Amino acid sequence: MNVVELLSQLIEIRSVNDPIKGIKPGVDCAKYIRDYLVSNGLPADIIRSNGYYTVYGVIGKGRPIIMFMAHYDTVPVILEEWSYDPFKLTIINGKGFGRGSADDKGNVAAILVALSKLKDKVKDFTLIYAFTGDEEVGGADGAGVLRDKLLKEGLKPDYVINGDGQGLNVVIRRRCIFRVDLRVKESKVRVKGRKIVKKFKIRTPVVETRHAAYFIPGIDTHPLLEASYYQRANNLYVSSIRGAFIKTNVLPSWVEVEFVEEDPNGDELEVDVALTKLLESLIPIVRCPIRTELFSEYGVTITPNYYLYDNGEHVLRIDIRAMTTNIKHIEDALKHVLKNMELNAYLNVKGGTGYLYTPKESKLVKTALTILKELGLKPKTIELLGASDSRYFSPLGIECIDIGPIGGNIHGPNEYVELWSLHKLTEFYEKIPIALRKVH
């Protein structure tokens, strides 16, 4: 089975992670990966943690210890936004469309095919391989549990190649991720005015994506932020908010707000002053200065991506990306904004697991670049905007890189992968363990 055929099989196994709806990927995809490995003469076990499954195996012995890692879980889909069946690989003009084709089942397929060719070549070093099912919700039960297991067993990797990148480039930096919950109690009053219902739509003119980390202020337009600015510019009350809210790290494709403009000759209408203040506060919230520890090309990204009404409270969930692991930096910055905006809100910040930061001069980076050049490519080192499972290993001083195929619309409708790049990626995975053994 070649890499495209394997990818097709993987995409048809639904492994959506949707914590808002309580949906987990299940064990089917993990079993498929395990069975593929075993049928190709490779050992494989399944590790279970809190309802998430990681496929794990080790071959060889000695140093260096090299680890391949990728994740098979995917983000949810909004079916009406897709031109193709998201759970069937549709091939058009060399592109393979389907949920997970680029993020991250393309990497899973490439590593699996490479492993089937590597099994007899791993003799005087150790090769670990792992496929996790919870990267899209933080990775604690996948990469986090795996890290602890490896450390306990004396298998701390020297090098980690994490199949979760893009563009066939070597990813050496990724920011840390934080999840923020803001809760305010509803406060309804009646005012005389006229109702204005307005719908705001996302616009990402350069890179088509719904991934929160890829939002670039000044280029992309976030519907909830546009609604906030519209409200502020016109001094409006807010009655209700609804939209295509999926999860904290996915940008909503549209938001509809029911505003009320005061008018002494208008109808008596109900508004929510707490919701009004919450929406008004979004502009200063996404612009609040957050202290960082290391350089990032993209600085800090703050996006409010999920809203819900919960038993008398308005809940807003915010995604923050920054090159820091210090939750206090996040809390202090947000509390300062809330105080000055006079917004009485409950604040809860989670995250801070770690970031990817590997020097360009490291053996792993240099070796990866050399191999990609040998494959006829023109690679470069880059920083990617989203987080990945490598953040569980990079803080331990392990040389880590992320890599992935060429594709697009990650986390968005009509996600796709360039199929030729999957073949190149498979060759890369075949070559890099042998090359690292020589330079270690």
GROMACS .gro file of C-alpha atoms in nm:
model
  440
    1MET     CA    1   0.000   0.000   0.000
    2ASN     CA    2   0.150   0.335  -0.101
    3VAL     CA    3   0.123   0.654   0.101
    4VAL     CA    4  -0.178   0.794  -0.089
    5GLU     CA    5  -0.375   0.470  -0.055
    6LEU     CA    6  -0.294   0.460   0.315
    7LEU     CA    7  -0.399   0.822   0.360
    8SER     CA    8  -0.730   0.743   0.191
    9GLN     CA    9  -0.795   0.465   0.442
   10LEU     CA   10  -0.705   0.687   0.737
   11ILE     CA   11  -0.931   0.974   0.627
   12GLU     CA   12  -1.230   0.739   0.607
   13ILE     CA   13  -1.184   0.652   0.975
   14ARG     CA   14  -1.347   0.941   1.158
   15SER     CA   15  -1.129   1.061   1.444
   16VAL     CA   16  -1.271   1.403   1.522
   17ASN     CA   17  -1.189   1.570   1.851
   18ASP     CA   18  -1.476   1.797   1.955
   19PRO     CA   19  -1.456   1.868   2.330
   20ILE     CA   20  -1.746   2.114   2.320
   21LYS     CA   21  -1.978   1.832   2.211
   22GLY     CA   22  -1.797   1.571   2.420
   23ILE     CA   23  -1.674   1.383   2.112
   24LYS     CA   24  -1.341   1.198   2.125
   25PRO     CA   25  -1.165   1.023   1.836
   26GLY     CA   26  -1.232   0.675   1.974
   27VAL     CA   27  -1.008   0.375   1.928
   28ASP     CA   28  -1.078   0.277   1.564
   29CYS     CA   29  -0.802   0.482   1.404
   30ALA     CA   30  -0.552   0.373   1.671
   31LYS     CA   31  -0.640   0.008   1.605
   32TYR     CA   32  -0.596   0.057   1.231
   33ILE     CA   33  -0.250   0.209   1.282
   34ARG     CA   34  -0.150  -0.067   1.525
   35ASP     CA   35  -0.269  -0.339   1.289
   36TYR     CA   36  -0.081  -0.183   0.998
   37LEU     CA   37   0.240  -0.180   1.200
   38VAL     CA   38   0.200  -0.536   1.325
   39SER     CA   39   0.116  -0.665   0.976
   40ASN     CA   40   0.443  -0.511   0.858
   41GLY     CA   41   0.647  -0.685   1.127
   42LEU     CA   42   0.671  -0.389   1.364
   43PRO     CA   43   0.583  -0.405   1.737
   44ALA     CA   44   0.297  -0.181   1.846
   45ASP     CA   45   0.091  -0.129   2.159
   46ILE     CA   46  -0.195   0.104   2.243
   47ILE     CA   47  -0.170   0.328   2.548
   48ARG     CA   48  -0.502   0.450   2.691
   49SER     CA   49  -0.536   0.766   2.902
   50ASN     CA   50  -0.867   0.933   2.989
   51GLY     CA   51  -1.038   0.794   2.681
   52TYR     CA   52  -0.759   0.889   2.438
   53TYR     CA   53  -0.539   0.639   2.259
   54THR     CA   54  -0.172   0.647   2.157
   55VAL     CA   55  -0.010   0.385   1.935
   56TYR     CA   56   0.347   0.323   2.046
   57GLY     CA   57   0.639   0.103   1.947
   58VAL     CA   58   1.019   0.070   1.975
   59ILE     CA   59   1.271  -0.102   1.752
   60GLY     CA   60   1.650  -0.126   1.778
   61LYS     CA   61   1.875  -0.065   2.074
   62GLY     CA   62   2.138   0.188   2.179
   63ARG     CA   63   2.199   0.551   2.098
   64PRO     CA   64   2.101   0.775   1.950
   65ILE     CA   65   1.739   0.742   2.053
   66ILE     CA   66   1.527   0.889   1.774
   67MET     CA   67   1.151   0.935   1.788
   68PHE     CA   68   0.892   0.981   1.514
   69MET     CA   69   0.563   1.127   1.630
   70ALA     CA   70   0.239   1.235   1.460
   71HIS     CA   71  -0.127   1.271   1.557
   72TYR     CA   72  -0.431   1.114   1.396
   73ASP     CA   73  -0.706   1.321   1.561
   74THR     CA   74  -0.867   1.602   1.363
   75VAL     CA   75  -1.077   1.912   1.425
   76PRO     CA   76  -1.453   1.907   1.352
   77VAL     CA   77  -1.606   2.005   1.019
   78ILE     CA   78  -1.894   2.228   0.914
   79LEU     CA   79  -2.033   2.013   0.633
   80GLU     CA   80  -2.208   2.293   0.444
   81GLU     CA   81  -1.877   2.475   0.399
   82TRP     CA   82  -1.714   2.179   0.218
   83SER     CA   83  -1.725   2.120  -0.157
   84TYR     CA   84  -1.625   1.754  -0.105
   85ASP     CA   85  -1.696   1.477   0.141
   86PRO     CA   86  -1.452   1.560   0.425
   87PHE     CA   87  -1.426   1.193   0.522
   88LYS     CA   88  -1.329   1.062   0.181
   89LEU     CA   89  -1.004   1.144   0.001
   90THR     CA   90  -1.102   1.333  -0.315
   91ILE     CA   91  -0.818   1.376  -0.564
   92ILE     CA   92  -0.831   1.669  -0.807
   93ASN     CA   93  -0.531   1.798  -1.003
   94GLY     CA   94  -0.279   1.633  -0.774
   95LYS     CA   95  -0.442   1.758  -0.455
   96GLY     CA   96  -0.602   1.527  -0.201
   97PHE     CA   97  -0.898   1.687  -0.022
   98GLY     CA   98  -1.022   1.554   0.311
   99ARG     CA   99  -1.023   1.628   0.682
  100GLY     CA  100  -0.680   1.548   0.819
  101SER     CA  101  -0.511   1.526   0.478
  102ALA     CA  102  -0.261   1.795   0.578
  103ASP     CA  103  -0.320   1.798   0.955
  104ASP     CA  104  -0.219   1.535   1.031
  105LYS     CA  105  -0.303   1.203   0.868
  106GLY     CA  106  -0.075   1.277   0.575
  107ASN     CA  107   0.216   1.267   0.820
  108VAL     CA  108   0.080   0.951   0.983
  109ALA     CA  109   0.065   0.777   0.645
  110ALA     CA  110   0.415   0.890   0.545
  111ILE     CA  111   0.571   0.772   0.872
  112LEU     CA  112   0.392   0.437   0.856
  113VAL     CA  113   0.514   0.366   0.503
  114ALA     CA  114   0.867   0.477   0.597
  115LEU     CA  115   0.867   0.249   0.903
  116SER     CA  116   0.775  -0.052   0.690
  117LYS     CA  117   1.093   0.012   0.488
  118LEU     CA  118   1.313   0.100   0.787
  119LYS     CA  119   1.244  -0.200   1.011
  120ASP     CA  120   1.547  -0.402   0.896
  121LYS     CA  121   1.785  -0.104   0.896
  122VAL     CA  122   1.751  -0.011   1.264
  123LYS     CA  123   2.021  -0.210   1.440
  124ASP     CA  124   2.269  -0.004   1.641
  125PHE     CA  125   2.036   0.276   1.746
  126THR     CA  126   1.682   0.307   1.887
  127LEU     CA  127   1.378   0.422   1.690
  128ILE     CA  128   1.060   0.507   1.878
  129TYR     CA  129   0.734   0.578   1.694
  130ALA     CA  130   0.413   0.716   1.839
  131PHE     CA  131   0.077   0.827   1.701
  132THR     CA  132  -0.138   1.031   1.939
  133GLY     CA  133  -0.511   1.097   1.951
  134ASP     CA  134  -0.541   1.418   2.151
  135GLU     CA  135  -0.309   1.677   1.994
  136GLU     CA  136  -0.602   1.895   1.891
  137VAL     CA  137  -0.711   1.926   2.255
  138GLY     CA  138  -0.372   1.987   2.414
  139GLY     CA  139  -0.181   1.659   2.402
  140ALA     CA  140  -0.163   1.589   2.776
  141ASP     CA  141  -0.303   1.234   2.744
  142GLY     CA  142  -0.098   1.155   2.435
  143ALA     CA  143   0.240   1.324   2.411
  144GLY     CA  144   0.235   1.414   2.781
  145VAL     CA  145   0.178   1.056   2.895
  146LEU     CA  146   0.426   0.928   2.637
  147ARG     CA  147   0.696   1.167   2.758
  148ASP     CA  148   0.655   1.050   3.118
  149LYS     CA  149   0.664   0.685   3.011
  150LEU     CA  150   0.987   0.733   2.811
  151LEU     CA  151   1.160   0.917   3.095
  152LYS     CA  152   1.059   0.648   3.344
  153GLU     CA  153   1.193   0.373   3.117
  154GLY     CA  154   1.522   0.548   3.046
  155LEU     CA  155   1.429   0.618   2.685
  156LYS     CA  156   1.462   0.995   2.676
  157PRO     CA  157   1.502   1.073   2.304
  158ASP     CA  158   1.807   1.250   2.167
  159TYR     CA  159   1.606   1.367   1.867
  160VAL     CA  160   1.233   1.408   1.802
  161ILE     CA  161   1.097   1.441   1.449
  162ASN     CA  162   0.736   1.545   1.495
  163GLY     CA  163   0.526   1.496   1.184
  164ASP     CA  164   0.307   1.800   1.231
  165GLY     CA  165   0.431   2.079   1.008
  166GLN     CA  166   0.384   2.206   0.659
  167GLY     CA  167   0.555   2.309   0.338
  168LEU     CA  168   0.834   2.047   0.359
  169ASN     CA  169   1.025   2.299   0.569
  170VAL     CA  170   1.203   2.247   0.901
  171VAL     CA  171   0.998   2.398   1.182
  172ILE     CA  172   1.221   2.513   1.469
  173ARG     CA  173   0.989   2.747   1.663
  174ARG     CA  174   0.630   2.734   1.783
  175ARG     CA  175   0.469   2.942   2.053
  176CYS     CA  176   0.306   2.817   2.371
  177ILE     CA  177  -0.072   2.795   2.383
  178PHE     CA  178  -0.310   2.920   2.653
  179ARG     CA  179  -0.687   2.875   2.687
  180VAL     CA  180  -0.875   3.153   2.861
  181ASP     CA  181  -1.233   3.146   2.990
  182LEU     CA  182  -1.414   3.471   3.068
  183ARG     CA  183  -1.751   3.447   3.244
  184VAL     CA  184  -1.989   3.733   3.316
  185LYS     CA  185  -2.333   3.713   3.474
  186GLU     CA  186  -2.618   3.831   3.256
  187SER     CA  187  -2.768   4.169   3.339
  188LYS     CA  188  -3.080   4.245   3.142
  189VAL     CA  189  -3.254   4.582   3.124
  190ARG     CA  190  -3.510   4.741   2.893
  191VAL     CA  191  -3.439   5.046   2.680
  192LYS     CA  192  -3.622   5.238   2.410
  193GLY     CA  193  -3.460   5.188   2.075
  194ARG     CA  194  -3.453   5.005   1.746
  195LYS     CA  195  -3.319   4.661   1.672
  196ILE     CA  196  -3.024   4.603   1.435
  197VAL     CA  197  -2.933   4.247   1.338
  198LYS     CA  198  -2.597   4.225   1.166
  199LYS     CA  199  -2.396   3.927   1.041
  200PHE     CA  200  -2.015   3.938   1.027
  201LYS     CA  201  -1.811   3.692   0.820
  202ILE     CA  202  -1.450   3.582   0.847
  203ARG     CA  203  -1.205   3.702   0.582
  204THR     CA  204  -0.862   3.542   0.539
  205PRO     CA  205  -0.747   3.681   0.202
  206VAL     CA  206  -0.389   3.550   0.200
  207VAL     CA  207  -0.395   3.210   0.375
  208GLU     CA  208  -0.730   3.029   0.379
  209THR     CA  209  -0.753   2.873   0.725
  210ARG     CA  210  -0.969   2.851   1.035
  211HIS     CA  211  -0.675   2.780   1.267
  212ALA     CA  212  -0.670   3.042   1.542
  213ALA     CA  213  -0.290   3.061   1.556
  214TYR     CA  214  -0.276   3.163   1.189
  215PHE     CA  215  -0.487   3.475   1.237
  216ILE     CA  216  -0.283   3.784   1.142
  217PRO     CA  217  -0.427   4.116   1.269
  218GLY     CA  218  -0.433   4.379   0.998
  219ILE     CA  219  -0.463   4.118   0.723
  220ASP     CA  220  -0.738   3.882   0.839
  221THR     CA  221  -1.079   3.985   0.971
  222HIS     CA  222  -1.223   3.808   1.275
  223PRO     CA  223  -1.606   3.826   1.280
  224LEU     CA  224  -1.634   3.864   1.658
  225LEU     CA  225  -1.374   4.142   1.662
  226GLU     CA  226  -1.545   4.314   1.372
  227ALA     CA  227  -1.870   4.296   1.569
  228SER     CA  228  -1.695   4.449   1.870
  229TYR     CA  229  -1.557   4.736   1.669
  230TYR     CA  230  -1.893   4.796   1.501
  231GLN     CA  231  -2.061   4.808   1.842
  232ARG     CA  232  -1.802   5.048   1.983
  233ALA     CA  233  -1.813   5.276   1.678
  234ASN     CA  234  -2.192   5.306   1.694
  235ASN     CA  235  -2.240   5.298   2.073
  236LEU     CA  236  -2.486   5.007   2.063
  237TYR     CA  237  -2.632   4.774   2.321
  238VAL     CA  238  -2.621   4.398   2.265
  239SER     CA  239  -2.913   4.160   2.307
  240SER     CA  240  -2.768   3.833   2.181
  241ILE     CA  241  -2.481   3.669   1.996
  242ARG     CA  242  -2.480   3.353   1.789
  243GLY     CA  243  -2.237   3.211   1.536
  244ALA     CA  244  -2.044   2.918   1.390
  245PHE     CA  245  -1.859   2.849   1.713
  246ILE     CA  246  -1.667   2.517   1.699
  247LYS     CA  247  -1.386   2.521   1.957
  248THR     CA  248  -1.136   2.750   2.125
  249ASN     CA  249  -0.864   2.723   1.860
  250VAL     CA  250  -1.091   2.740   1.554
  251LEU     CA  251  -1.192   3.078   1.414
  252PRO     CA  252  -1.570   3.114   1.371
  253SER     CA  253  -1.666   3.156   1.006
  254TRP     CA  254  -1.955   3.389   1.093
  255VAL     CA  255  -2.109   3.570   1.388
  256GLU     CA  256  -2.453   3.730   1.408
  257VAL     CA  257  -2.525   3.994   1.672
  258GLU     CA  258  -2.856   4.149   1.769
  259PHE     CA  259  -2.783   4.512   1.858
  260VAL     CA  260  -3.011   4.782   1.993
  261GLU     CA  261  -2.959   5.150   1.913
  262GLU     CA  262  -3.111   5.385   2.168
  263ASP     CA  263  -3.400   5.592   2.035
  264PRO     CA  264  -3.648   5.770   2.265
  265ASN     CA  265  -3.915   5.721   1.999
  266GLY     CA  266  -3.837   5.353   1.950
  267ASP     CA  267  -3.984   5.034   2.094
  268GLU     CA  268  -3.909   4.911   2.443
  269LEU     CA  269  -3.653   4.635   2.394
  270GLU     CA  270  -3.454   4.405   2.622
  271VAL     CA  271  -3.074   4.430   2.617
  272ASP     CA  272  -2.795   4.276   2.823
  273VAL     CA  273  -2.553   4.532   2.964
  274ALA     CA  274  -2.308   4.260   3.075
  275LEU     CA  275  -2.295   4.109   2.726
  276THR     CA  276  -2.261   4.461   2.587
  277LYS     CA  277  -1.960   4.530   2.807
  278LEU     CA  278  -1.808   4.190   2.723
  279LEU     CA  279  -1.827   4.252   2.349
  280GLU     CA  280  -1.698   4.607   2.393
  281SER     CA  281  -1.395   4.474   2.585
  282LEU     CA  282  -1.275   4.244   2.307
  283ILE     CA  283  -1.073   4.510   2.125
  284PRO     CA  284  -0.854   4.597   2.428
  285ILE     CA  285  -0.835   4.229   2.528
  286VAL     CA  286  -0.680   4.119   2.197
  287ARG     CA  287  -0.438   4.413   2.210
  288CYS     CA  288  -0.318   4.366   2.569
  289PRO     CA  289   0.063   4.346   2.606
  290ILE     CA  290   0.190   4.008   2.730
  291ARG     CA  291   0.548   3.953   2.849
  292THR     CA  292   0.740   3.689   2.655
  293GLU     CA  293   1.062   3.495   2.717
  294LEU     CA  294   1.200   3.430   2.367
  295PHE     CA  295   1.178   3.570   2.018
  296SER     CA  296   0.884   3.490   1.792
  297GLU     CA  297   0.831   3.623   1.440
  298TYR     CA  298   0.461   3.651   1.513
  299GLY     CA  299   0.471   3.800   1.862
  300VAL     CA  300   0.150   3.734   2.053
  301THR     CA  301  -0.180   3.626   1.897
  302ILE     CA  302  -0.506   3.661   2.091
  303THR     CA  303  -0.836   3.550   1.934
  304PRO     CA  304  -1.183   3.512   2.096
  305ASN     CA  305  -1.323   3.208   1.915
  306TYR     CA  306  -1.602   3.052   2.117
  307TYR     CA  307  -1.908   3.206   2.285
  308LEU     CA  308  -2.192   3.036   2.468
  309TYR     CA  309  -2.472   3.124   2.709
  310ASP     CA  310  -2.457   2.894   3.011
  311ASN     CA  311  -2.722   2.905   3.283
  312GLY     CA  312  -2.734   3.280   3.333
  313GLU     CA  313  -2.373   3.345   3.233
  314HIS     CA  314  -2.206   3.459   2.913
  315VAL     CA  315  -1.892   3.254   2.847
  316LEU     CA  316  -1.618   3.362   2.610
  317ARG     CA  317  -1.325   3.131   2.532
  318ILE     CA  318  -1.007   3.289   2.406
  319ASP     CA  319  -0.701   3.139   2.237
  320ILE     CA  320  -0.361   3.295   2.317
  321ARG     CA  321  -0.026   3.210   2.154
  322ALA     CA  322   0.292   3.351   2.308
  323MET     CA  323   0.656   3.256   2.357
  324THR     CA  324   0.620   3.214   2.733
  325THR     CA  325   0.517   2.934   2.967
  326ASN     CA  326   0.427   3.169   3.253
  327ILE     CA  327   0.052   3.171   3.318
  328LYS     CA  328   0.096   3.469   3.551
  329HIS     CA  329   0.212   3.679   3.254
  330ILE     CA  330  -0.120   3.604   3.084
  331GLU     CA  331  -0.333   3.654   3.394
  332ASP     CA  332  -0.171   3.985   3.490
  333ALA     CA  333  -0.213   4.131   3.143
  334LEU     CA  334  -0.578   4.029   3.117
  335LYS     CA  335  -0.665   4.143   3.471
  336HIS     CA  336  -0.521   4.485   3.390
  337VAL     CA  337  -0.751   4.512   3.088
  338LEU     CA  338  -1.058   4.388   3.276
  339LYS     CA  339  -0.996   4.635   3.558
  340ASN     CA  340  -0.963   4.930   3.325
  341MET     CA  341  -1.264   4.824   3.120
  342GLU     CA  342  -1.463   4.783   3.443
  343LEU     CA  343  -1.569   4.437   3.333
  344ASN     CA  344  -1.663   4.220   3.630
  345ALA     CA  345  -1.565   3.882   3.490
  346TYR     CA  346  -1.446   3.547   3.623
  347LEU     CA  347  -1.109   3.471   3.462
  348ASN     CA  348  -0.959   3.124   3.421
  349VAL     CA  349  -0.631   3.064   3.234
  350LYS     CA  350  -0.498   2.720   3.143
  351GLY     CA  351  -0.195   2.611   2.942
  352GLY     CA  352   0.173   2.694   2.950
  353THR     CA  353   0.293   2.340   2.867
  354GLY     CA  354   0.584   2.461   2.657
  355TYR     CA  355   0.704   2.582   2.320
  356LEU     CA  356   0.923   2.447   2.044
  357TYR     CA  357   1.260   2.622   2.023
  358THR     CA  358   1.555   2.446   1.855
  359PRO     CA  359   1.870   2.630   1.737
  360LYS     CA  360   1.946   2.635   1.365
  361GLU     CA  361   2.296   2.505   1.444
  362SER     CA  362   2.173   2.180   1.603
  363LYS     CA  363   2.263   1.843   1.450
  364LEU     CA  364   1.897   1.760   1.389
  365VAL     CA  365   1.822   2.081   1.200
  366LYS     CA  366   2.136   2.060   0.987
  367THR     CA  367   2.073   1.693   0.906
  368ALA     CA  368   1.708   1.755   0.813
  369LEU     CA  369   1.801   2.041   0.580
  370THR     CA  370   2.069   1.829   0.412
  371ILE     CA  371   1.828   1.542   0.345
  372LEU     CA  372   1.559   1.770   0.203
  373LYS     CA  373   1.816   1.923  -0.033
  374GLU     CA  374   1.922   1.573  -0.142
  375LEU     CA  375   1.557   1.513  -0.230
  376GLY     CA  376   1.568   1.805  -0.473
  377LEU     CA  377   1.392   2.055  -0.248
  378LYS     CA  378   1.486   2.404  -0.132
  379PRO     CA  379   1.403   2.385   0.238
  380LYS     CA  380   1.437   2.648   0.503
  381THR     CA  381   1.393   2.677   0.876
  382ILE     CA  382   1.067   2.842   0.976
  383GLU     CA  383   0.846   2.926   1.270
  384LEU     CA  384   0.490   2.797   1.252
  385LEU     CA  385   0.204   2.968   1.424
  386GLY     CA  386   0.019   2.674   1.578
  387ALA     CA  387   0.133   2.462   1.872
  388SER     CA  388   0.224   2.094   1.843
  389ASP     CA  389   0.313   1.789   2.053
  390SER     CA  390   0.684   1.874   2.027
  391ARG     CA  391   0.627   2.123   2.310
  392TYR     CA  392   0.628   1.829   2.553
  393PHE     CA  393   0.984   1.738   2.457
  394SER     CA  394   1.163   2.060   2.356
  395PRO     CA  395   1.167   2.201   2.714
  396LEU     CA  396   1.368   1.893   2.822
  397GLY     CA  397   1.661   2.009   2.608
  398ILE     CA  398   1.580   1.752   2.336
  399GLU     CA  399   1.651   1.857   1.978
  400CYS     CA  400   1.309   1.868   1.813
  401ILE     CA  401   1.176   1.968   1.474
  402ASP     CA  402   0.833   1.961   1.315
  403ILE     CA  403   0.781   1.881   0.948
  404GLY     CA  404   0.490   1.814   0.716
  405PRO     CA  405   0.367   1.806   0.357
  406ILE     CA  406   0.258   2.091   0.134
  407GLY     CA  407  -0.112   2.161   0.172
  408GLY     CA  408  -0.367   2.416   0.282
  409ASN     CA  409  -0.695   2.510   0.454
  410ILE     CA  410  -0.579   2.350   0.778
  411HIS     CA  411  -0.868   2.347   1.029
  412GLY     CA  412  -1.087   2.495   0.755
  413PRO     CA  413  -1.317   2.374   0.478
  414ASN     CA  414  -1.167   2.179   0.187
  415GLU     CA  415  -0.843   2.095   0.365
  416TYR     CA  416  -0.599   1.948   0.115
  417VAL     CA  417  -0.250   1.805   0.066
  418GLU     CA  418  -0.027   1.811  -0.242
  419LEU     CA  419   0.013   1.440  -0.309
  420TRP     CA  420   0.362   1.462  -0.459
  421SER     CA  421   0.483   1.615  -0.134
  422LEU     CA  422   0.367   1.307   0.059
  423HIS     CA  423   0.600   1.090  -0.146
  424LYS     CA  424   0.891   1.326  -0.071
  425LEU     CA  425   0.799   1.328   0.296
  426THR     CA  426   0.801   0.948   0.308
  427GLU     CA  427   1.154   0.947   0.164
  428PHE     CA  428   1.259   1.202   0.426
  429TYR     CA  429   1.139   0.979   0.710
  430GLU     CA  430   1.323   0.683   0.558
  431LYS     CA  431   1.653   0.870   0.541
  432ILE     CA  432   1.675   1.083   0.853
  433PRO     CA  433   1.724   0.812   1.121
  434ILE     CA  434   2.017   0.661   0.930
  435ALA     CA  435   2.171   1.005   0.878
  436LEU     CA  436   2.132   1.098   1.245
  437ARG     CA  437   2.302   0.775   1.347
  438LYS     CA  438   2.606   0.880   1.144
  439VAL     CA  439   2.638   1.234   1.286
  440HIS     CA  440   2.548   1.159   1.650
   0.00000   0.00000   0.00000
